[in-house]
Amino acid sequence: MAVLGSEKIAIHLLLICIVALSTVDAAARPLFPWRKLSALVQEEPLVLQYHNGPLLTTTPILNLHLIWYGNFTSAQRAIVGDFLQSLGTESGKKGSPSVFTWWKTTEAYRGSAPSQLNQAQPLTRRLGKQKLDEAYSLGKSLKRTDIAVLVKNAIQSGALPLPEKKKSNGKVELYLVLTSEDVLVENFCSSSCGFHGSDKADIEYAYAWVGNSATQCPGQCAWPFHQPIYGPQSPPLLPPNGDVGIDGMIINIATTIAGAVTNPFKSGYFQGDAAAPLEAVSACPGMYGSGAYPGYAGQVFVDETTGASYNAHGLNGRTFLLPAMWDPTSRSCKTLV
């Protein structure tokens, strides 16, 4: 087959590049030379647009209520409880990265109303009431719509408080449903590790769901604490609380509740389709420390005794690994370390 002149030139230049690379000492040669080339390409900045809807980031008090659906040990509930309480309380050494400082980024998400554009007042986040549903009241195979049913049932039974009316006393209720590793949830693993939505009682309120992926899909929903099911294969990190499923849930809880407060009713901050949006954390996938790239979580701290990886301090001496969050101030994905 005839080769056109321009193609001859291209082939000749390619051969020159190959020869040049082969003469470079292997130890000095970059493992992935295309990364340097990619730096020459200007990427469009990531921007989450505000769609003029209500937010849960400017309310003085945010109460997080839990529904434990299925079989969780007391140790597992303690890990999640400590994480949620750490959102509202500074912990660790002064100046060290913490769950509290991670969550404060959400305060930069403000609406267009004059009161929301001003400097946000310090928020109180607190762990509210908890309901145990160890009898699997709706069975072990749930539809996505069943999550809203679980929340509504808990509210109507009085197990969890009614959502506060707007502007009544500055409180907002956020309901979080957690399902144990033996519970199947529609689209869990295949396309979702958690989600948030909204429903109405007297007023519209937000809720979220996250499942324990330990036995169903840890490579999908508990990375980087488990080998990924696809993509670059790198050794998994050791979980900071010694539980792959629960430490993976912490990452997904952080992701969903950050989305729930910054885009509670599909009219807050997001990019793309409102039905499948990129939100505060989901817009920054796979990033936990500086230098992260696909298959590599980034530079994080490693506990000298246990070898576990973390980037945030919490209450009761706990540590956690938290994902990057899009920062409206810098308009970029921000990691804690």
mmCIF file of C-alpha atoms in Angstrom:
data_model
loop_
_atom_site.group_PDB
_atom_site.id
_atom_site.type_symbol
_atom_site.label_atom_id
_atom_site.label_comp_id
_atom_site.label_asym_id
_atom_site.label_seq_id
_atom_site.Cartn_x
_atom_site.Cartn_y
_atom_site.Cartn_z
ATOM 1 C CA MET A 1 0.000 0.000 0.000
ATOM 2 C CA ALA A 2 1.335 3.429 -0.963
ATOM 3 C CA VAL A 3 2.301 5.815 1.858
ATOM 4 C CA LEU A 4 1.554 9.495 1.337
ATOM 5 C CA GLY A 5 4.335 12.025 1.836
ATOM 6 C CA SER A 6 2.873 13.516 5.031
ATOM 7 C CA GLU A 7 2.506 10.050 6.482
ATOM 8 C CA LYS A 8 6.183 9.318 5.687
ATOM 9 C CA ILE A 9 7.188 12.425 7.628
ATOM 10 C CA ALA A 10 5.021 11.451 10.611
ATOM 11 C CA ILE A 11 6.482 7.949 10.688
ATOM 12 C CA HIS A 12 10.011 9.360 10.450
ATOM 13 C CA LEU A 13 9.383 11.731 13.390
ATOM 14 C CA LEU A 14 7.923 8.887 15.444
ATOM 15 C CA LEU A 15 11.036 6.779 14.863
ATOM 16 C CA ILE A 16 13.245 9.667 15.961
ATOM 17 C CA CYS A 17 11.256 9.996 19.219
ATOM 18 C CA ILE A 18 11.522 6.264 19.883
ATOM 19 C CA VAL A 19 15.282 6.286 19.343
ATOM 20 C CA ALA A 20 15.675 9.359 21.550
ATOM 21 C CA LEU A 21 13.748 7.758 24.379
ATOM 22 C CA SER A 22 15.732 4.533 24.078
ATOM 23 C CA THR A 23 18.986 6.408 24.653
ATOM 24 C CA VAL A 24 17.773 7.842 27.973
ATOM 25 C CA ASP A 25 18.716 5.917 31.087
ATOM 26 C CA ALA A 26 15.649 3.943 32.222
ATOM 27 C CA ALA A 27 15.970 5.217 35.779
ATOM 28 C CA ALA A 28 15.791 8.810 34.570
ATOM 29 C CA ARG A 29 13.056 8.222 32.005
ATOM 30 C CA PRO A 30 9.557 9.223 33.224
ATOM 31 C CA LEU A 31 7.330 6.219 33.815
ATOM 32 C CA PHE A 32 4.414 7.908 32.086
ATOM 33 C CA PRO A 33 5.898 10.469 29.642
ATOM 34 C CA TRP A 34 2.455 11.456 28.354
ATOM 35 C CA ARG A 35 1.700 13.136 31.707
ATOM 36 C CA LYS A 36 4.217 15.863 30.830
ATOM 37 C CA LEU A 37 2.613 16.243 27.415
ATOM 38 C CA SER A 38 -0.840 16.525 29.013
ATOM 39 C CA ALA A 39 0.401 19.516 31.007
ATOM 40 C CA LEU A 40 0.696 21.395 27.707
ATOM 41 C CA VAL A 41 -3.051 20.982 27.098
ATOM 42 C CA GLN A 42 -5.172 23.627 28.802
ATOM 43 C CA GLU A 43 -8.159 22.012 30.484
ATOM 44 C CA GLU A 44 -11.397 23.873 30.992
ATOM 45 C CA PRO A 45 -11.773 24.892 34.674
ATOM 46 C CA LEU A 46 -14.331 22.897 36.639
ATOM 47 C CA VAL A 47 -17.192 25.130 37.713
ATOM 48 C CA LEU A 48 -20.287 24.103 39.641
ATOM 49 C CA GLN A 49 -23.024 26.519 38.687
ATOM 50 C CA TYR A 50 -25.528 27.797 41.245
ATOM 51 C CA HIS A 51 -29.114 27.300 40.056
ATOM 52 C CA ASN A 52 -30.798 29.762 42.446
ATOM 53 C CA GLY A 53 -32.448 27.179 44.687
ATOM 54 C CA PRO A 54 -32.393 26.817 48.490
ATOM 55 C CA LEU A 55 -29.287 25.522 50.261
ATOM 56 C CA LEU A 56 -28.711 23.910 53.646
ATOM 57 C CA THR A 57 -25.291 25.497 54.104
ATOM 58 C CA THR A 58 -26.357 28.787 55.669
ATOM 59 C CA THR A 59 -28.686 27.531 58.403
ATOM 60 C CA PRO A 60 -27.322 27.940 61.962
ATOM 61 C CA ILE A 61 -28.111 24.374 63.042
ATOM 62 C CA LEU A 62 -27.982 21.168 60.995
ATOM 63 C CA ASN A 63 -29.262 18.026 62.707
ATOM 64 C CA LEU A 64 -28.216 14.685 61.192
ATOM 65 C CA HIS A 65 -30.634 11.856 62.021
ATOM 66 C CA LEU A 66 -29.786 8.211 61.341
ATOM 67 C CA ILE A 67 -31.690 5.103 60.363
ATOM 68 C CA TRP A 68 -29.583 1.960 60.774
ATOM 69 C CA TYR A 69 -31.236 -0.553 58.466
ATOM 70 C CA GLY A 70 -30.090 -4.121 59.005
ATOM 71 C CA ASN A 71 -27.261 -5.604 61.010
ATOM 72 C CA PHE A 72 -24.578 -3.197 62.245
ATOM 73 C CA THR A 73 -22.295 -3.876 65.189
ATOM 74 C CA SER A 74 -21.972 -1.354 68.002
ATOM 75 C CA ALA A 75 -18.357 -0.759 66.907
ATOM 76 C CA GLN A 76 -19.498 0.110 63.376
ATOM 77 C CA ARG A 77 -22.151 2.495 64.672
ATOM 78 C CA ALA A 78 -19.541 4.160 66.899
ATOM 79 C CA ILE A 79 -17.227 4.830 63.935
ATOM 80 C CA VAL A 80 -19.982 6.490 61.902
ATOM 81 C CA GLY A 81 -21.285 8.383 64.930
ATOM 82 C CA ASP A 82 -17.829 9.769 65.726
ATOM 83 C CA PHE A 83 -17.421 10.883 62.119
ATOM 84 C CA LEU A 84 -20.741 12.722 62.023
ATOM 85 C CA GLN A 85 -20.084 14.423 65.349
ATOM 86 C CA SER A 86 -16.626 15.421 64.102
ATOM 87 C CA LEU A 87 -18.292 17.552 61.409
ATOM 88 C CA GLY A 88 -19.261 20.055 64.085
ATOM 89 C CA THR A 89 -16.318 19.867 66.484
ATOM 90 C CA GLU A 90 -12.670 20.715 65.887
ATOM 91 C CA SER A 91 -10.393 17.816 66.788
ATOM 92 C CA GLY A 92 -6.754 16.806 66.547
ATOM 93 C CA LYS A 93 -3.787 19.088 67.005
ATOM 94 C CA LYS A 94 -4.284 22.755 66.225
ATOM 95 C CA GLY A 95 -3.658 23.381 62.544
ATOM 96 C CA SER A 96 -3.833 19.713 61.579
ATOM 97 C CA PRO A 97 -6.366 18.634 58.927
ATOM 98 C CA SER A 98 -9.631 17.514 60.456
ATOM 99 C CA VAL A 99 -13.155 16.442 59.576
ATOM 100 C CA PHE A 100 -14.281 19.831 60.884
ATOM 101 C CA THR A 101 -12.018 21.808 58.526
ATOM 102 C CA TRP A 102 -13.048 19.573 55.603
ATOM 103 C CA TRP A 103 -16.736 20.301 56.217
ATOM 104 C CA LYS A 104 -16.202 24.065 56.570
ATOM 105 C CA THR A 105 -15.683 24.224 52.798
ATOM 106 C CA THR A 106 -19.445 23.763 52.437
ATOM 107 C CA GLU A 107 -19.925 27.157 54.102
ATOM 108 C CA ALA A 108 -18.485 28.778 50.975
ATOM 109 C CA TYR A 109 -21.532 27.538 49.041
ATOM 110 C CA ARG A 110 -23.887 30.500 49.329
ATOM 111 C CA GLY A 111 -27.011 31.531 47.477
ATOM 112 C CA SER A 112 -27.882 34.739 45.674
ATOM 113 C CA ALA A 113 -29.999 36.298 48.443
ATOM 114 C CA PRO A 114 -28.244 39.210 50.218
ATOM 115 C CA SER A 115 -28.321 37.362 53.550
ATOM 116 C CA GLN A 116 -26.650 34.362 51.942
ATOM 117 C CA LEU A 117 -23.973 36.394 50.205
ATOM 118 C CA ASN A 118 -22.654 37.761 53.487
ATOM 119 C CA GLN A 119 -20.042 35.926 55.473
ATOM 120 C CA ALA A 120 -21.714 32.770 56.760
ATOM 121 C CA GLN A 121 -22.141 32.578 60.514
ATOM 122 C CA PRO A 122 -20.540 29.632 62.313
ATOM 123 C CA LEU A 123 -22.751 26.579 61.889
ATOM 124 C CA THR A 124 -23.619 23.929 64.430
ATOM 125 C CA ARG A 125 -23.733 20.386 63.075
ATOM 126 C CA ARG A 126 -24.863 17.744 65.465
ATOM 127 C CA LEU A 127 -25.821 14.113 65.515
ATOM 128 C CA GLY A 128 -29.547 13.902 66.091
ATOM 129 C CA LYS A 129 -31.781 10.936 66.844
ATOM 130 C CA GLN A 130 -31.069 7.396 65.687
ATOM 131 C CA LYS A 131 -33.405 4.553 64.805
ATOM 132 C CA LEU A 132 -32.398 0.898 64.627
ATOM 133 C CA ASP A 133 -34.299 -1.210 62.093
ATOM 134 C CA GLU A 134 -32.675 -4.575 62.731
ATOM 135 C CA ALA A 135 -35.849 -6.437 61.684
ATOM 136 C CA TYR A 136 -35.475 -5.322 58.033
ATOM 137 C CA SER A 137 -38.986 -3.800 58.015
ATOM 138 C CA LEU A 138 -39.082 -3.559 54.203
ATOM 139 C CA GLY A 139 -37.081 -6.735 53.538
ATOM 140 C CA LYS A 140 -33.520 -7.257 52.342
ATOM 141 C CA SER A 141 -34.060 -6.081 48.778
ATOM 142 C CA LEU A 142 -34.990 -2.414 48.482
ATOM 143 C CA LYS A 143 -36.036 -0.140 45.655
ATOM 144 C CA ARG A 144 -34.574 3.354 45.642
ATOM 145 C CA THR A 145 -38.040 4.676 46.470
ATOM 146 C CA ASP A 146 -38.017 2.552 49.646
ATOM 147 C CA ILE A 147 -35.381 4.851 51.148
ATOM 148 C CA ALA A 148 -37.877 7.725 51.182
ATOM 149 C CA VAL A 149 -40.480 5.352 52.661
ATOM 150 C CA LEU A 150 -38.125 4.405 55.508
ATOM 151 C CA VAL A 151 -37.566 8.076 56.344
ATOM 152 C CA LYS A 152 -41.264 8.929 56.155
ATOM 153 C CA ASN A 153 -42.197 5.949 58.330
ATOM 154 C CA ALA A 154 -39.627 6.971 60.946
ATOM 155 C CA ILE A 155 -40.963 10.532 61.003
ATOM 156 C CA GLN A 156 -44.614 9.495 61.174
ATOM 157 C CA SER A 157 -43.927 7.019 63.972
ATOM 158 C CA GLY A 158 -42.164 9.682 66.015
ATOM 159 C CA ALA A 159 -38.850 7.798 65.984
ATOM 160 C CA LEU A 160 -37.292 10.776 64.177
ATOM 161 C CA PRO A 161 -38.395 14.415 64.486
ATOM 162 C CA LEU A 162 -40.496 16.256 61.937
ATOM 163 C CA PRO A 163 -38.581 18.551 59.589
ATOM 164 C CA GLU A 164 -38.550 22.083 60.938
ATOM 165 C CA LYS A 165 -40.591 24.706 59.155
ATOM 166 C CA LYS A 166 -38.497 27.235 57.285
ATOM 167 C CA LYS A 167 -37.189 30.124 59.370
ATOM 168 C CA SER A 168 -38.891 28.804 62.501
ATOM 169 C CA ASN A 169 -35.791 28.499 64.666
ATOM 170 C CA GLY A 170 -32.881 28.206 62.269
ATOM 171 C CA LYS A 171 -32.762 24.407 62.415
ATOM 172 C CA VAL A 172 -32.679 22.012 59.482
ATOM 173 C CA GLU A 173 -33.091 18.249 59.677
ATOM 174 C CA LEU A 174 -31.167 15.911 57.353
ATOM 175 C CA TYR A 175 -32.066 12.215 57.415
ATOM 176 C CA LEU A 176 -29.457 9.561 56.614
ATOM 177 C CA VAL A 177 -30.348 5.925 55.903
ATOM 178 C CA LEU A 178 -27.518 3.389 56.171
ATOM 179 C CA THR A 179 -28.014 -0.207 54.968
ATOM 180 C CA SER A 180 -25.924 -3.153 56.129
ATOM 181 C CA GLU A 181 -23.833 -5.345 53.861
ATOM 182 C CA ASP A 182 -26.558 -8.000 53.479
ATOM 183 C CA VAL A 183 -29.126 -5.538 52.083
ATOM 184 C CA LEU A 184 -29.560 -5.144 48.334
ATOM 185 C CA VAL A 185 -30.550 -1.705 47.086
ATOM 186 C CA GLU A 186 -31.602 -0.937 43.528
ATOM 187 C CA ASN A 187 -28.609 0.225 41.440
ATOM 188 C CA PHE A 188 -26.225 -0.278 44.367
ATOM 189 C CA CYS A 189 -22.772 -1.171 42.997
ATOM 190 C CA SER A 190 -23.856 -1.021 39.366
ATOM 191 C CA SER A 191 -24.153 2.766 39.252
ATOM 192 C CA SER A 192 -24.349 4.090 42.795
ATOM 193 C CA CYS A 193 -22.684 3.837 46.210
ATOM 194 C CA GLY A 194 -25.101 6.313 47.733
ATOM 195 C CA PHE A 195 -27.510 9.075 46.773
ATOM 196 C CA HIS A 196 -29.561 11.906 48.226
ATOM 197 C CA GLY A 197 -33.069 13.071 47.470
ATOM 198 C CA SER A 198 -35.971 15.031 48.908
ATOM 199 C CA ASP A 199 -39.559 14.500 49.997
ATOM 200 C CA LYS A 200 -42.338 16.511 51.604
ATOM 201 C CA ALA A 201 -44.075 16.477 54.960
ATOM 202 C CA ASP A 202 -45.307 19.952 55.909
ATOM 203 C CA ILE A 203 -42.271 21.226 54.028
ATOM 204 C CA GLU A 204 -39.711 19.777 51.648
ATOM 205 C CA TYR A 205 -36.820 18.030 53.387
ATOM 206 C CA ALA A 206 -33.629 16.273 52.306
ATOM 207 C CA TYR A 207 -32.477 12.726 52.957
ATOM 208 C CA ALA A 208 -29.560 10.549 51.888
ATOM 209 C CA TRP A 209 -28.661 6.875 51.651
ATOM 210 C CA VAL A 210 -25.373 4.931 51.719
ATOM 211 C CA GLY A 211 -24.860 1.171 51.707
ATOM 212 C CA ASN A 212 -22.137 -1.053 53.157
ATOM 213 C CA SER A 213 -20.343 -2.554 50.153
ATOM 214 C CA ALA A 214 -18.079 -4.952 52.098
ATOM 215 C CA THR A 215 -19.481 -8.169 50.585
ATOM 216 C CA GLN A 216 -21.163 -6.809 47.460
ATOM 217 C CA CYS A 217 -18.758 -4.457 45.692
ATOM 218 C CA PRO A 218 -15.829 -3.173 47.778
ATOM 219 C CA GLY A 219 -13.805 -2.612 44.603
ATOM 220 C CA GLN A 220 -16.502 -0.235 43.405
ATOM 221 C CA CYS A 221 -17.621 1.510 46.605
ATOM 222 C CA ALA A 222 -14.766 1.047 49.099
ATOM 223 C CA TRP A 223 -11.768 2.051 46.963
ATOM 224 C CA PRO A 224 -8.991 2.893 47.853
ATOM 225 C CA PHE A 225 -9.336 0.342 50.684
ATOM 226 C CA HIS A 226 -9.924 -2.481 48.198
ATOM 227 C CA GLN A 227 -8.519 -3.416 44.806
ATOM 228 C CA PRO A 228 -10.567 -1.617 42.138
ATOM 229 C CA ILE A 229 -12.710 -3.741 39.849
ATOM 230 C CA TYR A 230 -11.437 -1.889 36.790
ATOM 231 C CA GLY A 231 -8.862 0.685 35.789
ATOM 232 C CA PRO A 232 -5.282 1.002 37.083
ATOM 233 C CA GLN A 233 -4.467 -1.641 39.669
ATOM 234 C CA SER A 234 -2.524 -0.462 42.702
ATOM 235 C CA PRO A 235 -2.234 -1.969 46.187
ATOM 236 C CA PRO A 236 -5.184 -0.955 48.397
ATOM 237 C CA LEU A 237 -4.673 1.309 51.386
ATOM 238 C CA LEU A 238 -5.282 0.059 54.916
ATOM 239 C CA PRO A 239 -8.512 1.558 56.353
ATOM 240 C CA PRO A 240 -7.984 3.905 59.324
ATOM 241 C CA ASN A 241 -10.676 2.248 61.448
ATOM 242 C CA GLY A 242 -9.880 -1.318 60.440
ATOM 243 C CA ASP A 243 -13.162 -1.923 58.595
ATOM 244 C CA VAL A 244 -13.099 -1.792 54.787
ATOM 245 C CA GLY A 245 -16.884 -1.593 54.511
ATOM 246 C CA ILE A 246 -17.397 1.095 57.148
ATOM 247 C CA ASP A 247 -14.378 3.193 56.167
ATOM 248 C CA GLY A 248 -15.660 3.007 52.598
ATOM 249 C CA MET A 249 -19.074 4.123 53.857
ATOM 250 C CA ILE A 250 -17.467 7.150 55.530
ATOM 251 C CA ILE A 251 -16.189 8.290 52.128
ATOM 252 C CA ASN A 252 -19.628 7.846 50.579
ATOM 253 C CA ILE A 253 -21.441 9.428 53.529
ATOM 254 C CA ALA A 254 -19.167 12.453 53.175
ATOM 255 C CA THR A 255 -19.921 12.569 49.448
ATOM 256 C CA THR A 256 -23.702 12.301 49.759
ATOM 257 C CA ILE A 257 -24.253 14.680 52.670
ATOM 258 C CA ALA A 258 -22.006 17.306 51.052
ATOM 259 C CA GLY A 259 -24.203 16.979 47.971
ATOM 260 C CA ALA A 260 -27.344 17.073 50.101
ATOM 261 C CA VAL A 261 -26.525 20.411 51.737
ATOM 262 C CA THR A 262 -25.155 22.138 48.614
ATOM 263 C CA ASN A 263 -27.795 20.793 46.209
ATOM 264 C CA PRO A 264 -30.687 19.579 48.378
ATOM 265 C CA PHE A 265 -33.553 20.004 45.906
ATOM 266 C CA LYS A 266 -31.808 19.735 42.500
ATOM 267 C CA SER A 267 -31.565 23.515 42.254
ATOM 268 C CA GLY A 268 -28.355 24.277 44.156
ATOM 269 C CA TYR A 269 -24.742 23.887 43.056
ATOM 270 C CA PHE A 270 -24.028 21.285 40.370
ATOM 271 C CA GLN A 271 -22.725 20.755 36.872
ATOM 272 C CA GLY A 272 -24.463 18.826 34.103
ATOM 273 C CA ASP A 273 -27.854 17.142 34.147
ATOM 274 C CA ALA A 274 -29.902 17.788 37.307
ATOM 275 C CA ALA A 275 -30.967 14.129 37.265
ATOM 276 C CA ALA A 276 -27.330 12.940 37.347
ATOM 277 C CA PRO A 277 -25.306 15.943 38.494
ATOM 278 C CA LEU A 278 -21.685 16.451 39.407
ATOM 279 C CA GLU A 279 -21.788 17.911 42.901
ATOM 280 C CA ALA A 280 -19.476 19.196 45.628
ATOM 281 C CA VAL A 281 -17.534 15.929 46.027
ATOM 282 C CA SER A 282 -18.621 13.792 43.085
ATOM 283 C CA ALA A 283 -17.071 16.433 40.816
ATOM 284 C CA CYS A 284 -13.648 15.466 42.247
ATOM 285 C CA PRO A 285 -13.560 11.654 41.922
ATOM 286 C CA GLY A 286 -10.693 9.570 43.307
ATOM 287 C CA MET A 287 -8.812 12.482 44.908
ATOM 288 C CA TYR A 288 -7.704 12.193 48.550
ATOM 289 C CA GLY A 289 -4.311 13.869 48.621
ATOM 290 C CA SER A 290 -2.003 16.006 46.532
ATOM 291 C CA GLY A 291 -0.742 14.472 43.319
ATOM 292 C CA ALA A 292 -3.740 12.159 42.887
ATOM 293 C CA TYR A 293 -4.421 10.628 39.486
ATOM 294 C CA PRO A 294 -6.558 7.694 38.274
ATOM 295 C CA GLY A 295 -5.627 4.659 40.342
ATOM 296 C CA TYR A 296 -3.598 6.683 42.860
ATOM 297 C CA ALA A 297 -5.354 8.337 45.815
ATOM 298 C CA GLY A 298 -2.626 10.929 46.333
ATOM 299 C CA GLN A 299 -0.214 11.653 49.167
ATOM 300 C CA VAL A 300 -1.898 10.970 52.513
ATOM 301 C CA PHE A 301 -0.748 10.305 56.060
ATOM 302 C CA VAL A 302 0.175 6.784 57.167
ATOM 303 C CA ASP A 303 -0.119 5.721 60.790
ATOM 304 C CA GLU A 304 3.303 4.563 61.986
ATOM 305 C CA THR A 305 1.821 1.828 64.167
ATOM 306 C CA THR A 306 -1.016 0.386 62.093
ATOM 307 C CA GLY A 307 0.059 1.361 58.590
ATOM 308 C CA ALA A 308 -3.442 2.733 57.954
ATOM 309 C CA SER A 309 -3.934 5.705 55.625
ATOM 310 C CA TYR A 310 -5.833 8.853 56.554
ATOM 311 C CA ASN A 311 -6.015 12.588 55.924
ATOM 312 C CA ALA A 312 -8.334 13.889 58.660
ATOM 313 C CA HIS A 313 -8.515 13.787 62.443
ATOM 314 C CA GLY A 314 -11.813 13.250 64.251
ATOM 315 C CA LEU A 315 -13.229 12.929 67.726
ATOM 316 C CA ASN A 316 -12.103 10.292 70.209
ATOM 317 C CA GLY A 317 -8.707 9.983 68.556
ATOM 318 C CA ARG A 318 -10.159 8.643 65.323
ATOM 319 C CA THR A 319 -8.807 9.303 61.860
ATOM 320 C CA PHE A 320 -10.621 9.195 58.536
ATOM 321 C CA LEU A 321 -9.881 9.349 54.817
ATOM 322 C CA LEU A 322 -12.011 12.037 53.181
ATOM 323 C CA PRO A 323 -12.375 12.881 49.490
ATOM 324 C CA ALA A 324 -11.568 16.169 47.806
ATOM 325 C CA MET A 325 -14.307 18.792 47.651
ATOM 326 C CA TRP A 326 -14.827 21.489 45.044
ATOM 327 C CA ASP A 327 -14.054 24.840 46.654
ATOM 328 C CA PRO A 328 -16.175 27.755 45.345
ATOM 329 C CA THR A 329 -13.528 30.230 46.480
ATOM 330 C CA SER A 330 -10.638 28.769 44.481
ATOM 331 C CA ARG A 331 -12.936 27.102 41.925
ATOM 332 C CA SER A 332 -10.945 23.903 42.166
ATOM 333 C CA CYS A 333 -10.987 20.523 43.844
ATOM 334 C CA LYS A 334 -9.377 20.862 47.275
ATOM 335 C CA THR A 335 -7.842 18.046 49.304
ATOM 336 C CA LEU A 336 -6.966 18.255 52.982
ATOM 337 C CA VAL A 337 -3.315 17.296 52.408
#
